[in-house]
mmCIF file of C-alpha atoms in Angstrom:
data_model
loop_
_atom_site.group_PDB
_atom_site.id
_atom_site.type_symbol
_atom_site.label_atom_id
_atom_site.label_comp_id
_atom_site.label_asym_id
_atom_site.label_seq_id
_atom_site.Cartn_x
_atom_site.Cartn_y
_atom_site.Cartn_z
ATOM 1 C CA UNK A 1 3.941 21.878 3.546
ATOM 2 C CA UNK A 2 0.183 21.419 3.938
ATOM 3 C CA UNK A 3 -2.108 23.729 2.033
ATOM 4 C CA UNK A 4 -5.271 22.589 3.747
ATOM 5 C CA UNK A 5 -6.377 21.091 7.008
ATOM 6 C CA UNK A 6 -8.651 18.108 7.089
ATOM 7 C CA UNK A 7 -9.747 15.324 9.333
ATOM 8 C CA UNK A 8 -9.504 11.855 7.829
ATOM 9 C CA UNK A 9 -11.125 12.199 4.391
ATOM 10 C CA UNK A 10 -12.748 8.771 4.552
ATOM 11 C CA UNK A 11 -16.296 9.963 5.156
ATOM 12 C CA UNK A 12 -19.523 9.070 3.424
ATOM 13 C CA UNK A 13 -19.755 12.574 1.997
ATOM 14 C CA UNK A 14 -16.537 12.165 0.045
ATOM 15 C CA UNK A 15 -18.009 9.501 -2.218
ATOM 16 C CA UNK A 16 -20.703 11.990 -3.228
ATOM 17 C CA UNK A 17 -18.201 14.508 -4.603
ATOM 18 C CA UNK A 18 -18.708 15.058 -8.307
ATOM 19 C CA UNK A 19 -15.966 14.031 -10.712
ATOM 20 C CA UNK A 20 -13.731 16.966 -11.605
ATOM 21 C CA UNK A 21 -11.979 18.163 -14.744
ATOM 22 C CA UNK A 22 -8.256 17.501 -14.210
ATOM 23 C CA UNK A 23 -7.007 20.639 -15.959
ATOM 24 C CA UNK A 24 -9.002 22.668 -13.391
ATOM 25 C CA UNK A 25 -7.116 21.100 -10.460
ATOM 26 C CA UNK A 26 -6.514 23.362 -7.478
ATOM 27 C CA UNK A 27 -3.795 21.701 -5.413
ATOM 28 C CA UNK A 28 -4.623 23.941 -2.433
ATOM 29 C CA UNK A 29 -8.181 22.606 -2.186
ATOM 30 C CA UNK A 30 -8.901 19.097 -0.925
ATOM 31 C CA UNK A 31 -12.309 18.939 -2.609
ATOM 32 C CA UNK A 32 -10.727 19.763 -5.967
ATOM 33 C CA UNK A 33 -8.055 17.109 -5.465
ATOM 34 C CA UNK A 34 -10.632 14.490 -4.501
ATOM 35 C CA UNK A 35 -12.876 15.281 -7.454
ATOM 36 C CA UNK A 36 -10.021 15.212 -9.980
ATOM 37 C CA UNK A 37 -8.705 11.974 -8.484
ATOM 38 C CA UNK A 38 -12.180 10.486 -8.871
ATOM 39 C CA UNK A 39 -12.170 11.298 -12.594
ATOM 40 C CA UNK A 40 -8.731 9.844 -13.192
ATOM 41 C CA UNK A 41 -9.463 6.768 -11.049
ATOM 42 C CA UNK A 42 -12.422 6.037 -13.283
ATOM 43 C CA UNK A 43 -10.148 6.405 -16.294
ATOM 44 C CA UNK A 44 -7.641 3.955 -14.838
ATOM 45 C CA UNK A 45 -10.290 1.423 -13.846
ATOM 46 C CA UNK A 46 -11.811 1.590 -17.337
ATOM 47 C CA UNK A 47 -8.853 -0.566 -18.419
ATOM 48 C CA UNK A 48 -9.715 -3.292 -15.912
ATOM 49 C CA UNK A 49 -12.251 -5.829 -17.249
ATOM 50 C CA UNK A 50 -13.049 -7.444 -13.890
ATOM 51 C CA UNK A 51 -15.623 -6.454 -11.308
ATOM 52 C CA UNK A 52 -16.682 -7.108 -7.727
ATOM 53 C CA UNK A 53 -17.687 -10.667 -8.578
ATOM 54 C CA UNK A 54 -14.821 -11.775 -10.818
ATOM 55 C CA UNK A 55 -11.133 -11.049 -11.394
ATOM 56 C CA UNK A 56 -9.989 -10.763 -14.982
ATOM 57 C CA UNK A 57 -6.498 -10.150 -16.278
ATOM 58 C CA UNK A 58 -5.742 -6.838 -17.898
ATOM 59 C CA UNK A 59 -5.892 -7.002 -21.686
ATOM 60 C CA UNK A 60 -2.710 -7.137 -23.718
ATOM 61 C CA UNK A 61 -0.208 -5.502 -23.750
ATOM 62 C CA UNK A 62 -0.460 -5.218 -19.961
ATOM 63 C CA UNK A 63 1.220 -7.898 -17.851
ATOM 64 C CA UNK A 64 -0.073 -9.445 -14.630
ATOM 65 C CA UNK A 65 2.180 -7.331 -12.437
ATOM 66 C CA UNK A 66 0.518 -4.124 -13.596
ATOM 67 C CA UNK A 67 -2.837 -5.404 -12.380
ATOM 68 C CA UNK A 68 -1.246 -5.643 -8.935
ATOM 69 C CA UNK A 69 0.146 -2.153 -9.361
ATOM 70 C CA UNK A 70 -3.309 -0.866 -10.320
ATOM 71 C CA UNK A 71 -4.848 -2.483 -7.246
ATOM 72 C CA UNK A 72 -2.188 -0.806 -5.098
ATOM 73 C CA UNK A 73 -2.947 2.567 -6.669
ATOM 74 C CA UNK A 74 -6.646 2.126 -6.061
ATOM 75 C CA UNK A 75 -6.256 0.965 -2.455
ATOM 76 C CA UNK A 76 -4.478 4.260 -1.866
ATOM 77 C CA UNK A 77 -7.241 6.092 -3.762
ATOM 78 C CA UNK A 78 -9.816 4.587 -1.404
ATOM 79 C CA UNK A 79 -7.797 5.571 1.652
ATOM 80 C CA UNK A 80 -6.900 9.087 0.575
ATOM 81 C CA UNK A 81 -10.265 10.154 -0.838
ATOM 82 C CA UNK A 82 -12.712 8.114 1.228
ATOM 83 C CA UNK A 83 -14.417 6.855 -1.944
ATOM 84 C CA UNK A 84 -14.962 3.176 -1.095
ATOM 85 C CA UNK A 85 -16.918 2.321 -4.236
ATOM 86 C CA UNK A 86 -14.069 0.296 -5.746
ATOM 87 C CA UNK A 87 -13.215 -1.664 -2.590
ATOM 88 C CA UNK A 88 -15.221 -4.833 -3.430
ATOM 89 C CA UNK A 89 -13.575 -5.014 -6.859
ATOM 90 C CA UNK A 90 -10.103 -4.542 -5.372
ATOM 91 C CA UNK A 91 -10.684 -7.179 -2.721
ATOM 92 C CA UNK A 92 -11.970 -9.651 -5.303
ATOM 93 C CA UNK A 93 -8.849 -9.070 -7.406
ATOM 94 C CA UNK A 94 -6.492 -9.567 -4.475
ATOM 95 C CA UNK A 95 -8.207 -12.700 -3.211
ATOM 96 C CA UNK A 96 -8.303 -14.234 -6.694
ATOM 97 C CA UNK A 97 -4.501 -14.062 -6.924
ATOM 98 C CA UNK A 98 -3.479 -15.589 -3.592
ATOM 99 C CA UNK A 99 -2.477 -18.897 -5.212
ATOM 100 C CA UNK A 100 -2.663 -22.398 -3.719
ATOM 101 C CA UNK A 101 -0.169 -21.570 -0.956
ATOM 102 C CA UNK A 102 -1.536 -18.091 -0.171
ATOM 103 C CA UNK A 103 1.687 -16.430 -1.320
ATOM 104 C CA UNK A 104 0.680 -14.980 -4.704
ATOM 105 C CA UNK A 105 2.578 -17.637 -6.609
ATOM 106 C CA UNK A 106 -0.094 -18.080 -9.255
ATOM 107 C CA UNK A 107 0.109 -21.146 -11.541
ATOM 108 C CA UNK A 108 -1.782 -19.366 -14.325
ATOM 109 C CA UNK A 109 1.019 -16.792 -14.459
ATOM 110 C CA UNK A 110 4.001 -19.093 -14.159
ATOM 111 C CA UNK A 111 5.131 -17.920 -17.582
ATOM 112 C CA UNK A 112 5.333 -14.255 -16.641
ATOM 113 C CA UNK A 113 5.675 -14.081 -12.849
ATOM 114 C CA UNK A 114 9.078 -12.911 -11.713
ATOM 115 C CA UNK A 115 10.242 -11.852 -8.291
ATOM 116 C CA UNK A 116 9.478 -8.216 -9.087
ATOM 117 C CA UNK A 117 5.942 -9.086 -10.235
ATOM 118 C CA UNK A 118 5.215 -10.905 -6.992
ATOM 119 C CA UNK A 119 6.635 -7.965 -5.051
ATOM 120 C CA UNK A 120 4.213 -5.531 -6.699
ATOM 121 C CA UNK A 121 1.264 -7.620 -5.579
ATOM 122 C CA UNK A 122 2.966 -7.662 -2.180
ATOM 123 C CA UNK A 123 2.967 -3.857 -2.085
ATOM 124 C CA UNK A 124 -0.792 -3.886 -2.691
ATOM 125 C CA UNK A 125 -1.352 -6.550 -0.036
ATOM 126 C CA UNK A 126 0.652 -4.629 2.543
ATOM 127 C CA UNK A 127 -1.298 -1.457 1.787
ATOM 128 C CA UNK A 128 -4.502 -3.428 2.279
ATOM 129 C CA UNK A 129 -3.183 -4.558 5.681
ATOM 130 C CA UNK A 130 -1.910 -1.118 6.705
ATOM 131 C CA UNK A 131 -5.234 0.516 5.806
ATOM 132 C CA UNK A 132 -7.512 -2.240 7.172
ATOM 133 C CA UNK A 133 -9.109 -2.923 3.809
ATOM 134 C CA UNK A 134 -11.901 -5.478 4.394
ATOM 135 C CA UNK A 135 -11.016 -9.133 3.864
ATOM 136 C CA UNK A 136 -14.348 -10.987 3.970
ATOM 137 C CA UNK A 137 -13.164 -14.498 2.981
ATOM 138 C CA UNK A 138 -12.661 -16.477 6.182
ATOM 139 C CA UNK A 139 -10.978 -19.328 4.281
ATOM 140 C CA UNK A 140 -8.072 -17.033 3.314
ATOM 141 C CA UNK A 141 -5.571 -15.503 5.778
ATOM 142 C CA UNK A 142 -5.761 -11.816 6.569
ATOM 143 C CA UNK A 143 -3.784 -9.300 4.542
ATOM 144 C CA UNK A 144 -0.862 -9.090 6.952
ATOM 145 C CA UNK A 145 -0.422 -12.867 6.978
ATOM 146 C CA UNK A 146 -0.592 -12.880 3.189
ATOM 147 C CA UNK A 147 2.112 -10.211 3.119
ATOM 148 C CA UNK A 148 4.283 -12.373 5.358
ATOM 149 C CA UNK A 149 3.721 -15.339 3.033
ATOM 150 C CA UNK A 150 4.841 -13.289 0.029
ATOM 151 C CA UNK A 151 7.929 -12.227 1.965
ATOM 152 C CA UNK A 152 8.714 -15.847 2.882
ATOM 153 C CA UNK A 153 8.421 -16.843 -0.760
ATOM 154 C CA UNK A 154 10.748 -14.072 -1.943
ATOM 155 C CA UNK A 155 13.253 -14.539 0.851
ATOM 156 C CA UNK A 156 13.454 -18.288 0.160
ATOM 157 C CA UNK A 157 14.886 -17.498 -3.279
ATOM 158 C CA UNK A 158 17.790 -15.379 -2.020
ATOM 159 C CA UNK A 159 20.499 -16.712 -4.298
ATOM 160 C CA UNK A 160 24.106 -17.026 -3.161
ATOM 161 C CA UNK A 161 25.400 -18.839 -6.261
ATOM 162 C CA UNK A 162 27.061 -15.582 -7.348
ATOM 163 C CA UNK A 163 27.354 -11.921 -6.367
ATOM 164 C CA UNK A 164 27.250 -12.740 -2.666
ATOM 165 C CA UNK A 165 23.472 -13.061 -2.719
ATOM 166 C CA UNK A 166 20.495 -11.252 -4.126
ATOM 167 C CA UNK A 167 17.285 -12.137 -5.901
ATOM 168 C CA UNK A 168 17.270 -12.994 -9.564
ATOM 169 C CA UNK A 169 14.819 -11.212 -11.823
ATOM 170 C CA UNK A 170 12.971 -14.363 -12.871
ATOM 171 C CA UNK A 171 11.865 -17.407 -10.905
ATOM 172 C CA UNK A 172 11.200 -20.305 -13.284
ATOM 173 C CA UNK A 173 13.616 -21.989 -15.731
ATOM 174 C CA UNK A 174 10.981 -21.887 -18.482
ATOM 175 C CA UNK A 175 11.294 -18.084 -18.418
ATOM 176 C CA UNK A 176 15.108 -17.936 -18.627
ATOM 177 C CA UNK A 177 15.485 -14.366 -19.887
ATOM 178 C CA UNK A 178 16.170 -12.991 -16.416
ATOM 179 C CA UNK A 179 17.712 -15.940 -14.592
ATOM 180 C CA UNK A 180 21.171 -14.421 -14.958
ATOM 181 C CA UNK A 181 20.099 -10.930 -13.901
ATOM 182 C CA UNK A 182 19.845 -9.575 -10.365
ATOM 183 C CA UNK A 183 17.644 -6.517 -10.723
ATOM 184 C CA UNK A 184 17.063 -3.656 -8.352
ATOM 185 C CA UNK A 185 13.268 -3.896 -8.429
ATOM 186 C CA UNK A 186 13.167 -7.520 -7.227
ATOM 187 C CA UNK A 187 15.690 -6.824 -4.472
ATOM 188 C CA UNK A 188 14.106 -3.482 -3.666
ATOM 189 C CA UNK A 189 10.781 -5.269 -3.387
ATOM 190 C CA UNK A 190 12.206 -7.668 -0.796
ATOM 191 C CA UNK A 191 13.798 -4.715 0.994
ATOM 192 C CA UNK A 192 10.597 -2.684 1.123
ATOM 193 C CA UNK A 193 8.439 -5.616 2.180
ATOM 194 C CA UNK A 194 10.975 -6.437 4.914
ATOM 195 C CA UNK A 195 10.757 -2.869 6.167
ATOM 196 C CA UNK A 196 6.968 -2.720 6.079
ATOM 197 C CA UNK A 197 6.611 -6.057 7.864
ATOM 198 C CA UNK A 198 9.181 -4.931 10.439
ATOM 199 C CA UNK A 199 7.112 -1.828 11.153
ATOM 200 C CA UNK A 200 3.821 -3.701 11.124
ATOM 201 C CA UNK A 201 4.887 -6.609 13.333
ATOM 202 C CA UNK A 202 7.947 -5.557 15.324
ATOM 203 C CA UNK A 203 9.640 -8.810 14.272
ATOM 204 C CA UNK A 204 13.437 -8.464 14.339
ATOM 205 C CA UNK A 205 13.857 -10.949 11.492
ATOM 206 C CA UNK A 206 12.383 -8.432 9.086
ATOM 207 C CA UNK A 207 14.665 -5.695 10.418
ATOM 208 C CA UNK A 208 17.672 -7.954 9.891
ATOM 209 C CA UNK A 209 16.647 -8.725 6.330
ATOM 210 C CA UNK A 210 16.041 -5.095 5.486
ATOM 211 C CA UNK A 211 19.602 -4.380 6.596
ATOM 212 C CA UNK A 212 20.884 -7.401 4.691
ATOM 213 C CA UNK A 213 19.248 -6.455 1.399
ATOM 214 C CA UNK A 214 20.307 -2.804 1.689
ATOM 215 C CA UNK A 215 23.897 -3.772 2.458
ATOM 216 C CA UNK A 216 23.997 -6.188 -0.468
ATOM 217 C CA UNK A 217 22.481 -3.646 -2.855
ATOM 218 C CA UNK A 218 25.021 -0.975 -1.978
ATOM 219 C CA UNK A 219 27.932 -3.427 -1.894
ATOM 220 C CA UNK A 220 27.461 -4.445 -5.531
ATOM 221 C CA UNK A 221 26.767 -0.866 -6.593
ATOM 222 C CA UNK A 222 23.075 -0.951 -7.484
ATOM 223 C CA UNK A 223 22.803 2.096 -5.223
ATOM 224 C CA UNK A 224 25.817 4.362 -5.613
ATOM 225 C CA UNK A 225 27.333 6.974 -3.317
ATOM 226 C CA UNK A 226 24.985 9.616 -4.747
ATOM 227 C CA UNK A 227 21.912 7.431 -4.184
ATOM 228 C CA UNK A 228 21.312 6.720 -7.837
ATOM 229 C CA UNK A 229 19.554 3.356 -8.177
ATOM 230 C CA UNK A 230 20.713 1.343 -11.176
ATOM 231 C CA UNK A 231 18.745 -1.374 -12.917
ATOM 232 C CA UNK A 232 20.721 -4.533 -12.200
ATOM 233 C CA UNK A 233 23.817 -6.662 -12.631
ATOM 234 C CA UNK A 234 24.683 -10.019 -14.149
ATOM 235 C CA UNK A 235 25.583 -13.209 -12.333
ATOM 236 C CA UNK A 236 27.866 -14.174 -15.214
ATOM 237 C CA UNK A 237 30.492 -11.617 -14.175
ATOM 238 C CA UNK A 238 29.706 -11.861 -10.451
ATOM 239 C CA UNK A 239 27.920 -8.497 -10.559
ATOM 240 C CA UNK A 240 31.161 -6.626 -11.178
ATOM 241 C CA UNK A 241 29.457 -4.402 -13.778
ATOM 242 C CA UNK A 242 26.150 -2.699 -13.145
ATOM 243 C CA UNK A 243 23.672 -1.870 -15.872
ATOM 244 C CA UNK A 244 23.741 1.931 -15.528
ATOM 245 C CA UNK A 245 20.197 2.637 -16.712
ATOM 246 C CA UNK A 246 17.947 4.098 -14.008
ATOM 247 C CA UNK A 247 14.173 4.045 -13.712
ATOM 248 C CA UNK A 248 12.043 6.155 -11.407
ATOM 249 C CA UNK A 249 10.199 3.279 -9.781
ATOM 250 C CA UNK A 250 13.403 1.585 -8.619
ATOM 251 C CA UNK A 251 14.351 4.710 -6.688
ATOM 252 C CA UNK A 252 10.853 4.972 -5.246
ATOM 253 C CA UNK A 253 10.826 1.385 -4.014
ATOM 254 C CA UNK A 254 14.090 1.771 -2.100
ATOM 255 C CA UNK A 255 13.117 5.239 -0.870
ATOM 256 C CA UNK A 256 9.953 4.028 0.822
ATOM 257 C CA UNK A 257 11.738 1.061 2.345
ATOM 258 C CA UNK A 258 14.322 3.398 3.881
ATOM 259 C CA UNK A 259 11.608 5.776 5.130
ATOM 260 C CA UNK A 260 9.694 2.902 6.719
ATOM 261 C CA UNK A 261 12.859 1.703 8.431
ATOM 262 C CA UNK A 262 13.501 5.228 9.743
ATOM 263 C CA UNK A 263 9.975 5.349 11.140
ATOM 264 C CA UNK A 264 10.097 1.837 12.569
ATOM 265 C CA UNK A 265 13.540 1.937 14.166
ATOM 266 C CA UNK A 266 14.225 5.610 14.873
ATOM 267 C CA UNK A 267 17.745 5.039 13.551
ATOM 268 C CA UNK A 268 19.064 8.253 11.994
ATOM 269 C CA UNK A 269 20.972 6.378 9.301
ATOM 270 C CA UNK A 270 17.723 5.374 7.643
ATOM 271 C CA UNK A 271 16.406 8.938 7.598
ATOM 272 C CA UNK A 272 19.710 10.003 6.052
ATOM 273 C CA UNK A 273 19.409 7.286 3.422
ATOM 274 C CA UNK A 274 15.827 8.273 2.652
ATOM 275 C CA UNK A 275 16.898 11.888 2.257
ATOM 276 C CA UNK A 276 19.726 10.776 -0.010
ATOM 277 C CA UNK A 277 17.305 8.825 -2.186
ATOM 278 C CA UNK A 278 15.022 11.849 -2.490
ATOM 279 C CA UNK A 279 18.028 13.882 -3.593
ATOM 280 C CA UNK A 280 19.080 11.188 -6.049
ATOM 281 C CA UNK A 281 15.543 11.034 -7.415
ATOM 282 C CA UNK A 282 15.770 14.644 -8.524
ATOM 283 C CA UNK A 283 17.304 13.294 -11.742
ATOM 284 C CA UNK A 284 13.745 12.308 -12.710
ATOM 285 C CA UNK A 285 12.584 15.928 -12.610
ATOM 286 C CA UNK A 286 13.183 19.093 -14.644
ATOM 287 C CA UNK A 287 13.751 17.723 -18.154
ATOM 288 C CA UNK A 288 14.182 21.276 -19.488
ATOM 289 C CA UNK A 289 14.898 24.691 -18.040
ATOM 290 C CA UNK A 290 11.267 25.678 -18.561
ATOM 291 C CA UNK A 291 9.949 22.496 -16.895
ATOM 292 C CA UNK A 292 11.468 22.777 -13.425
ATOM 293 C CA UNK A 293 10.321 20.117 -10.928
ATOM 294 C CA UNK A 294 8.161 18.236 -13.443
ATOM 295 C CA UNK A 295 8.698 14.489 -13.381
ATOM 296 C CA UNK A 296 9.724 12.523 -16.442
ATOM 297 C CA UNK A 297 11.140 9.050 -17.139
ATOM 298 C CA UNK A 298 14.596 10.055 -18.267
ATOM 299 C CA UNK A 299 15.616 6.672 -19.687
ATOM 300 C CA UNK A 300 12.974 6.789 -22.394
ATOM 301 C CA UNK A 301 10.335 9.509 -22.283
ATOM 302 C CA UNK A 302 12.040 12.419 -23.984
ATOM 303 C CA UNK A 303 13.149 10.177 -26.881
ATOM 304 C CA UNK A 304 9.772 8.406 -27.213
ATOM 305 C CA UNK A 305 10.941 4.868 -26.475
ATOM 306 C CA UNK A 306 9.053 4.064 -23.249
ATOM 307 C CA UNK A 307 7.431 0.632 -23.459
ATOM 308 C CA UNK A 308 4.106 -0.236 -21.849
ATOM 309 C CA UNK A 309 5.660 -1.043 -18.464
ATOM 310 C CA UNK A 310 7.826 2.079 -18.385
ATOM 311 C CA UNK A 311 4.851 4.331 -19.030
ATOM 312 C CA UNK A 312 3.566 3.504 -15.535
ATOM 313 C CA UNK A 313 6.834 3.933 -13.624
ATOM 314 C CA UNK A 314 6.477 7.598 -12.642
ATOM 315 C CA UNK A 315 3.348 6.743 -10.672
ATOM 316 C CA UNK A 316 5.232 4.477 -8.298
ATOM 317 C CA UNK A 317 7.879 7.086 -7.592
ATOM 318 C CA UNK A 318 5.073 9.522 -6.744
ATOM 319 C CA UNK A 319 3.328 6.923 -4.582
ATOM 320 C CA UNK A 320 6.406 6.140 -2.551
ATOM 321 C CA UNK A 321 7.644 9.734 -2.273
ATOM 322 C CA UNK A 322 4.342 10.845 -0.763
ATOM 323 C CA UNK A 323 4.268 7.873 1.612
ATOM 324 C CA UNK A 324 7.866 8.492 2.632
ATOM 325 C CA UNK A 325 7.088 12.090 3.537
ATOM 326 C CA UNK A 326 4.267 10.894 5.796
ATOM 327 C CA UNK A 327 6.547 8.582 7.759
ATOM 328 C CA UNK A 328 9.578 10.889 7.734
ATOM 329 C CA UNK A 329 8.159 14.441 7.833
ATOM 330 C CA UNK A 330 11.572 16.014 7.318
ATOM 331 C CA UNK A 331 11.334 14.792 3.716
ATOM 332 C CA UNK A 332 8.094 16.680 3.063
ATOM 333 C CA UNK A 333 9.521 20.038 1.909
ATOM 334 C CA UNK A 334 11.647 18.445 -0.810
ATOM 335 C CA UNK A 335 8.924 15.988 -1.821
ATOM 336 C CA UNK A 336 6.260 18.685 -1.965
ATOM 337 C CA UNK A 337 8.450 20.989 -4.035
ATOM 338 C CA UNK A 338 8.827 18.260 -6.652
ATOM 339 C CA UNK A 339 5.421 16.651 -6.632
ATOM 340 C CA UNK A 340 3.187 19.709 -6.309
ATOM 341 C CA UNK A 341 4.568 21.047 -9.579
ATOM 342 C CA UNK A 342 4.388 17.594 -11.145
ATOM 343 C CA UNK A 343 0.746 17.241 -10.065
ATOM 344 C CA UNK A 344 -0.118 20.465 -11.866
ATOM 345 C CA UNK A 345 1.652 19.223 -14.980
ATOM 346 C CA UNK A 346 -0.073 15.838 -14.775
ATOM 347 C CA UNK A 347 -3.476 17.499 -14.443
ATOM 348 C CA UNK A 348 -2.877 19.610 -17.548
ATOM 349 C CA UNK A 349 -1.798 16.462 -19.399
ATOM 350 C CA UNK A 350 -5.172 14.852 -18.560
ATOM 351 C CA UNK A 351 -7.029 16.975 -21.083
ATOM 352 C CA UNK A 352 -7.384 14.642 -24.067
ATOM 353 C CA UNK A 353 -10.081 12.415 -25.469
ATOM 354 C CA UNK A 354 -13.697 13.277 -26.246
ATOM 355 C CA UNK A 355 -14.416 14.211 -22.620
ATOM 356 C CA UNK A 356 -11.240 16.244 -22.143
ATOM 357 C CA UNK A 357 -10.066 14.107 -19.210
ATOM 358 C CA UNK A 358 -7.872 11.410 -20.799
ATOM 359 C CA UNK A 359 -4.288 11.502 -19.513
ATOM 360 C CA UNK A 360 -1.181 11.792 -21.653
ATOM 361 C CA UNK A 361 2.395 10.737 -21.012
ATOM 362 C CA UNK A 362 4.489 13.910 -20.982
ATOM 363 C CA UNK A 363 3.696 16.417 -18.268
ATOM 364 C CA UNK A 364 6.108 19.102 -19.432
ATOM 365 C CA UNK A 365 4.349 20.014 -22.690
ATOM 366 C CA UNK A 366 1.589 22.052 -21.042
ATOM 367 C CA UNK A 367 -1.254 19.793 -22.165
ATOM 368 C CA UNK A 368 -2.230 16.471 -23.732
ATOM 369 C CA UNK A 369 0.429 14.803 -25.932
ATOM 370 C CA UNK A 370 -1.733 12.089 -27.499
ATOM 371 C CA UNK A 371 -0.093 9.129 -25.699
ATOM 372 C CA UNK A 372 -2.771 7.164 -23.856
ATOM 373 C CA UNK A 373 -2.903 4.033 -21.748
ATOM 374 C CA UNK A 374 -3.301 2.588 -18.290
ATOM 375 C CA UNK A 375 0.200 3.733 -17.345
ATOM 376 C CA UNK A 376 -0.615 7.330 -18.178
ATOM 377 C CA UNK A 377 -3.771 7.203 -16.056
ATOM 378 C CA UNK A 378 -2.019 5.577 -13.107
ATOM 379 C CA UNK A 379 0.906 8.035 -13.142
ATOM 380 C CA UNK A 380 -1.432 11.010 -13.025
ATOM 381 C CA UNK A 381 -3.659 9.382 -10.399
ATOM 382 C CA UNK A 382 -0.801 8.607 -8.017
ATOM 383 C CA UNK A 383 0.700 12.070 -8.393
ATOM 384 C CA UNK A 384 -2.575 13.887 -7.780
ATOM 385 C CA UNK A 385 -4.239 11.710 -5.130
ATOM 386 C CA UNK A 386 -0.996 11.705 -3.148
ATOM 387 C CA UNK A 387 -1.578 15.395 -2.413
ATOM 388 C CA UNK A 388 -4.033 14.070 0.202
ATOM 389 C CA UNK A 389 -1.537 11.721 1.885
ATOM 390 C CA UNK A 390 -0.439 14.116 4.630
ATOM 391 C CA UNK A 391 -4.037 14.641 5.795
ATOM 392 C CA UNK A 392 -4.958 10.936 5.729
ATOM 393 C CA UNK A 393 -4.362 8.462 8.530
ATOM 394 C CA UNK A 394 -0.808 7.076 8.407
ATOM 395 C CA UNK A 395 -0.326 3.342 7.771
ATOM 396 C CA UNK A 396 -1.472 1.244 10.705
ATOM 397 C CA UNK A 397 0.964 -0.912 12.643
ATOM 398 C CA UNK A 398 0.897 -3.499 15.422
ATOM 399 C CA UNK A 399 -2.449 -4.005 17.105
ATOM 400 C CA UNK A 400 -4.065 -1.307 14.990
ATOM 401 C CA UNK A 401 -3.954 -3.679 12.031
ATOM 402 C CA UNK A 402 -7.205 -5.639 12.103
ATOM 403 C CA UNK A 403 -8.853 -8.316 9.987
ATOM 404 C CA UNK A 404 -12.016 -6.499 8.919
ATOM 405 C CA UNK A 405 -14.714 -8.758 7.497
ATOM 406 C CA UNK A 406 -17.347 -6.308 6.283
ATOM 407 C CA UNK A 407 -17.285 -3.442 3.814
ATOM 408 C CA UNK A 408 -18.115 0.128 4.785
ATOM 409 C CA UNK A 409 -21.587 1.215 3.795
#
């Protein structure tokens, strides 16, 4: 359901909109949404020490993958709001991480780069391609080619030593903690990137791999009959037992991959799967009877044990739910029912700090809960800026994807 009608919001006037107070958010008014998103985007980017000239890693305790997640959030911010002021910084960050083989295998992060980390940078790269973000460095391939390189790198590590296939969590033997574990986020990342490259290029190989990863995931039970997405399984027992914990971002990653496949192929089974994943994702909403349709991270949030990574997960479910509803409009009523209420809760939670705009973790308490961090800012940003997704241009595909060399003025 759309509350407002707008042409593409990417106009010069949008960047001139004043920053808004989140608790005053009016989800029926595009100007209010844009202005609140601008405030929260600034809050999120305040954690990033780099700039348009130089990439810098996020400070501890944030890992490298979350920098890629932040870039992905901000690429969407640019597209949805039309505020291009961060674009040079985002492009500098992306180009600094391409690695010697242009596949985002970064030697400086060998110690902490897993398959899921690489996939999150891949999500940002594909968004850059699908939105024609400028890529001014002629010595580096365009975004779509970089996305294909990331896919090739991930696909090359499909591991058939156990479990009939799948990606392991980790890549390098000197980070052995996850070399026995086949996790849903790594495999969901390969699935989603396969789907997005299939839609962008029309290449059947990507379609085949999207089917392959989905079939493998369901065969070992990481997605069950009710479309719950579980965390992973161990090679040591041939993936006969799944780790039953569920996180919101895992569901979101598979959801968007299924929605992209529905849009790219027109095959009804993918729309049915996407709808099933939306239904399964309802477990991440309504923590209490008086908090209907408000998102929470049910594995940790209500018992105060979310770690730094987990405190950003809700944002990715929001991101991919909104995007899924754009590509499969039949999903929009269910998505809007969940995320419109969550956006209101997130806005009220962004009422802390000396300026009254710092975001908290829990959206069901009716205000700011005192938990602060990059994850809290990103979750609120994704959930609020996504209200603009239906009125923005959909992701480009085929010949509409261009290598743009200059930034918008």
